[in-house]
Short mmCIF file of C-alpha atoms in Angstrom, two decimals:
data_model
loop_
_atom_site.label_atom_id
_atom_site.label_comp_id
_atom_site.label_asym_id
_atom_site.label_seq_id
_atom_site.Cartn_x
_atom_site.Cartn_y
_atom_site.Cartn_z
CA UNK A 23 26.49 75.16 64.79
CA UNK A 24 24.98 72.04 63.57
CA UNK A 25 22.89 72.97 60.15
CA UNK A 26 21.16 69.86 59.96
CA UNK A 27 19.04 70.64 63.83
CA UNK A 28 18.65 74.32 63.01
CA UNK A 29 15.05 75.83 62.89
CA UNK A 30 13.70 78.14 60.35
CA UNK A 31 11.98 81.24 61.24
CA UNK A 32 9.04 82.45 59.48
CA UNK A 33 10.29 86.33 59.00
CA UNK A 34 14.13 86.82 59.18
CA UNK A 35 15.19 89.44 60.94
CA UNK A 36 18.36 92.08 61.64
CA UNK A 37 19.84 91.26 65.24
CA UNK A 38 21.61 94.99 65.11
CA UNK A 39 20.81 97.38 67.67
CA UNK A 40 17.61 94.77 69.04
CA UNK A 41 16.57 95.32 72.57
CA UNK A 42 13.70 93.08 72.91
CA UNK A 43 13.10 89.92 70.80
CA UNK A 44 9.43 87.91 71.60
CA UNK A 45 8.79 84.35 70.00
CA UNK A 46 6.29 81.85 69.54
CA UNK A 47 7.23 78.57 70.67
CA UNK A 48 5.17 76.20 69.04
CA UNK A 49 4.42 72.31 68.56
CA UNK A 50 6.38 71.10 71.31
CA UNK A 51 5.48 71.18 75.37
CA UNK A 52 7.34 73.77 77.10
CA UNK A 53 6.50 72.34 80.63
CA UNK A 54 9.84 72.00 83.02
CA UNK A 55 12.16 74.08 80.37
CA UNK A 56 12.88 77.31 82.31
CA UNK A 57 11.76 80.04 80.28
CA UNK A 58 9.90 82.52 82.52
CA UNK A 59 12.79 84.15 84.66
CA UNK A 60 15.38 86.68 84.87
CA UNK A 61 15.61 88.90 81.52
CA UNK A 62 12.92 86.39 80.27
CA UNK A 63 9.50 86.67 80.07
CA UNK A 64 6.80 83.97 79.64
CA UNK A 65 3.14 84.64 78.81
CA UNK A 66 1.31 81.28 77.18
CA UNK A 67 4.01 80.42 74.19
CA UNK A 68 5.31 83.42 73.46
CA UNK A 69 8.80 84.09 75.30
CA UNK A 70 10.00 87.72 75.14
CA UNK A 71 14.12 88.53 75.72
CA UNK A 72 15.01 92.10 76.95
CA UNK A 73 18.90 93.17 76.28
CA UNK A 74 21.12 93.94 79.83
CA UNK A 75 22.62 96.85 79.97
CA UNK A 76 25.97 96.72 81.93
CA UNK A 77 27.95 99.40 84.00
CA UNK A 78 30.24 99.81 87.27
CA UNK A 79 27.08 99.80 89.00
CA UNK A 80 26.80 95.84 88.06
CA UNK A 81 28.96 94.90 89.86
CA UNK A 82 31.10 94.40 93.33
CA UNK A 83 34.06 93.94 95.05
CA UNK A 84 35.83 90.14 95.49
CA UNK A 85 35.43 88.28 97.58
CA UNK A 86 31.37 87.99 96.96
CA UNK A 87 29.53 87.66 100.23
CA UNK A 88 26.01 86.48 98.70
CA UNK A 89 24.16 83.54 100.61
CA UNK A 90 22.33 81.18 98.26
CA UNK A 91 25.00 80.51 95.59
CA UNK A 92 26.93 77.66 96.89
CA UNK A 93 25.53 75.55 93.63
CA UNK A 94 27.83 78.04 91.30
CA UNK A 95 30.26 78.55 93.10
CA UNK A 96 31.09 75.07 93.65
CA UNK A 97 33.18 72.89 91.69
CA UNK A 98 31.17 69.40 89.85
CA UNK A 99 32.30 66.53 87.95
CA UNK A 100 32.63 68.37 84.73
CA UNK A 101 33.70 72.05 85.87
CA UNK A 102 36.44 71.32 88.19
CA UNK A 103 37.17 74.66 89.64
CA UNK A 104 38.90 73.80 92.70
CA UNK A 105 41.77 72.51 90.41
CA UNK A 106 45.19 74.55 90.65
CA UNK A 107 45.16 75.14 87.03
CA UNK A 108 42.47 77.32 86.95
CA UNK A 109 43.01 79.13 90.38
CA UNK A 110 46.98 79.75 88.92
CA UNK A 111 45.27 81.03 85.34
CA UNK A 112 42.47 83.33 87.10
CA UNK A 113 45.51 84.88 88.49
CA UNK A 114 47.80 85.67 85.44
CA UNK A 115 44.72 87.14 83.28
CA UNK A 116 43.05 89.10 86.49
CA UNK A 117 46.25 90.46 87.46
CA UNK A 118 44.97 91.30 91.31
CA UNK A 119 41.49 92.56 89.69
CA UNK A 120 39.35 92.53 92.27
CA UNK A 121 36.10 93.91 90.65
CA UNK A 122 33.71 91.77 89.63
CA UNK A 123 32.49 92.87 86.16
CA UNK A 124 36.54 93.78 85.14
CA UNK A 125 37.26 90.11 86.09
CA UNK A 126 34.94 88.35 84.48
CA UNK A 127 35.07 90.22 81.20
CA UNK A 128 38.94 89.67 81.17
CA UNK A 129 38.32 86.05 81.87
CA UNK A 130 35.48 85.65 78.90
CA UNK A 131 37.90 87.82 76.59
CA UNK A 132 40.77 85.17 77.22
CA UNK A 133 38.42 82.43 76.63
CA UNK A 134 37.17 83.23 73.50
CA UNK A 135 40.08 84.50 72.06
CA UNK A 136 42.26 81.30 73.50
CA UNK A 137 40.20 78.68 72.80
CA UNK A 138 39.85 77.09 69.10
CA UNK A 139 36.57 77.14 67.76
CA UNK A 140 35.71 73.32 66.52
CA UNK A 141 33.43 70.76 66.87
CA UNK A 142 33.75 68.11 69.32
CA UNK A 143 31.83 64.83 70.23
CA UNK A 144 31.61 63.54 73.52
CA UNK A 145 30.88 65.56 77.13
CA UNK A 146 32.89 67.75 77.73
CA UNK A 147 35.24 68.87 80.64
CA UNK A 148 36.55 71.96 81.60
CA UNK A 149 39.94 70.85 82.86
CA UNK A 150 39.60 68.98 79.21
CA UNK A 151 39.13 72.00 77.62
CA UNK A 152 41.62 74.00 79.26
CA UNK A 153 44.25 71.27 77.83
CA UNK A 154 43.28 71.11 74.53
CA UNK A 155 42.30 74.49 73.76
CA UNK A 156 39.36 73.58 71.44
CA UNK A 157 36.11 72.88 71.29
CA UNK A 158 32.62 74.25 70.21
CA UNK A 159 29.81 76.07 72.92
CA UNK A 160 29.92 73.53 75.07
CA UNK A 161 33.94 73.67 75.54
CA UNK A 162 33.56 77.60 75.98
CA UNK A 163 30.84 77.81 78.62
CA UNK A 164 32.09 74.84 80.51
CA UNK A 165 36.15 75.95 80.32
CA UNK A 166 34.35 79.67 81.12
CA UNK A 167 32.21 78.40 84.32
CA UNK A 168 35.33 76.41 86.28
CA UNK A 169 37.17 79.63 85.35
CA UNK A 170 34.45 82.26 86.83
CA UNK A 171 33.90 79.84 89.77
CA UNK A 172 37.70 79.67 90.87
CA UNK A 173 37.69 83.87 90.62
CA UNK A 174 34.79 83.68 93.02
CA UNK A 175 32.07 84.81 90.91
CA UNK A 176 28.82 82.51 90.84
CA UNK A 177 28.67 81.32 87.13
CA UNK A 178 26.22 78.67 85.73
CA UNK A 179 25.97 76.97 81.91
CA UNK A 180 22.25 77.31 80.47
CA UNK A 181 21.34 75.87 77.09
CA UNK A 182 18.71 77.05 74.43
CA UNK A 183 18.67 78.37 71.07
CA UNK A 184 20.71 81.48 69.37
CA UNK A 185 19.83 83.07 66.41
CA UNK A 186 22.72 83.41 63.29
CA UNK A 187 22.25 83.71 59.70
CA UNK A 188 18.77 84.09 59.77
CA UNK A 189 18.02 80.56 61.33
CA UNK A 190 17.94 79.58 65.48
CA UNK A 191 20.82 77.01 65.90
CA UNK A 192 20.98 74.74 69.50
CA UNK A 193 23.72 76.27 71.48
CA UNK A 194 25.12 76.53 74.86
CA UNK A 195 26.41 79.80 77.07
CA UNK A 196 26.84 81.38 80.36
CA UNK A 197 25.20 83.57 83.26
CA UNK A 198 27.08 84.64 85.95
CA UNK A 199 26.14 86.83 88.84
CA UNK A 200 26.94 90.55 89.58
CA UNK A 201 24.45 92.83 90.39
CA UNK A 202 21.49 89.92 88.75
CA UNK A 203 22.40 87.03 86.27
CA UNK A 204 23.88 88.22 83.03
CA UNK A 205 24.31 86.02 80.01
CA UNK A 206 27.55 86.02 78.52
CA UNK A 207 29.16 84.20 75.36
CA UNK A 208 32.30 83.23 75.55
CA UNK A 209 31.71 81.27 71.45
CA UNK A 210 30.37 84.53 69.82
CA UNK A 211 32.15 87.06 71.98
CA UNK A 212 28.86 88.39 73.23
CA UNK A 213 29.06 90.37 76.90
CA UNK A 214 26.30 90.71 77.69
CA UNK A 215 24.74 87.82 75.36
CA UNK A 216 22.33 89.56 72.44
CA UNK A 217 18.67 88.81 72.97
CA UNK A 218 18.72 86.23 70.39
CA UNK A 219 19.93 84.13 73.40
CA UNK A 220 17.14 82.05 74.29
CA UNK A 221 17.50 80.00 77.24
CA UNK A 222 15.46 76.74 78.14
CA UNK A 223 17.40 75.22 80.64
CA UNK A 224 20.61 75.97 83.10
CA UNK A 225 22.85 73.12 84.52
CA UNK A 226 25.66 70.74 83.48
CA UNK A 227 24.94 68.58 80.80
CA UNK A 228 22.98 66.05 82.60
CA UNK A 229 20.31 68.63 82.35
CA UNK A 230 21.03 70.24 79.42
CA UNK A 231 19.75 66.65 77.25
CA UNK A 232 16.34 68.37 78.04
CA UNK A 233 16.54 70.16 75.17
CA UNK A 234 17.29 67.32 73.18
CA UNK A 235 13.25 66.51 72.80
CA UNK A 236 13.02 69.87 71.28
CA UNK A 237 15.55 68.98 67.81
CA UNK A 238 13.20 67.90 64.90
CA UNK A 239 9.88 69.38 66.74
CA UNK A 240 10.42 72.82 67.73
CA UNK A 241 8.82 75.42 65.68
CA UNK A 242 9.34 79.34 65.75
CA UNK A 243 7.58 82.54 64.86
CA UNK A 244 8.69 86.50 65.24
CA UNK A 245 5.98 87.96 67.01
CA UNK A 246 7.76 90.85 67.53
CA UNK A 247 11.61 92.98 67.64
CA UNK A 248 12.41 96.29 68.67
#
């Protein structure tokens, strides 16, 4: 987490137990970040988070059969799922799992606990990342999406803020599909991510310099927790 772009909050708060989280997003223009969608919420600048709940019922059986994912479950030029390496280490942490909330939990588990956390300049790859078994939220989702993708589950990177040590830090995570999206962090060890997860954009990291206008401008206030 890069101290020098995080953004202060006007009333810290305790992240324990929250199930809804709603901000005010101020001094910067919030047209073409996606905000309103999902366990999101949109009304003028305030953006309100609800918390996922997960269970068997989230779930299915491999292979998926949904129409309209193609875009995550394909692989791109940064998360190169159609690579043996991840199809051959899908395999020895699944062990023949074919559900797909057991999968994909066993495949963020191995991630964060296999992967170094560290800083790292430059864009990031996931067959990169899968070599050098380092890197910072970037690393994770990206090593975590080519991983999710090869298993068969639709999985996407998003972008946005998180909220740690009373301060909202620029960070990157997951969603992958089961029963709806669910955010997941592979960094914090978050499944399903907390609702201090606030997402502004999904996409490799072509898209994800959006929120690069935001750093120096962005400005936050608690409306409300619960």
């Amino acid at each position: 987490m890069v101290e020098a772009t995080a953004i202060e909050v006007d009333a810290p708060f305790s992240t324990s137990g929250l199930r809804t989280l709603s901000l005010r997003l101020e001094n910067v223009d919030l047209e073409g970040f996606q905000l309103d969608g999902g366990r999101q919420t949109l009304q003028d600048d305030v953006v309100t988070i609800r918390l996922r709940t997960l269970s068997r019922k989230n779930s299915y059986t491999l292979p998926f059969l949904g129409q309209g994912f193609e875009a995550w479950l394909q692989p791109s030029v940064l998360i190169q799922s159609d690579r043996p390496e991840f199809a051959e280490l899908v395999g020895k942490i699944g062990k023949g799992e074919q559900r797909a909330l057991k999968l994909a939990r066993r495949l963020h588990d191995w991630v964060y606990k296999n992967i170094e956390k560290r800083p790292f300049a430059g864009m990031p790859s996931a067959l990169d990342v899968l070599k050098a078994r380092q890197g910072d939220c970037n690393e994770h989702a990206m090593l975590m999406a080519a991983l999710c993708r090869s298993a068969g589950i639709p999985c996407r990177v998003v972008a946005g803020l998180v909220y740690l040590r009373g301060r909202f830090y620029y960070h990157a995570w997951n969603e992958l599909y089961l029963d709806d999206w669910v955010a997941v962090d592979a960094t914090l060890n978050q499944f399903p991510a907390d609702v201090t997860h606030v997402k502004f954009i999904e996409g490799d990291m072509e898209e994800q310099t959006m929120v690069l206008n935001l750093i120096g401008r962005l400005k936050i206030e608690v409306v409300d927790y619960q």
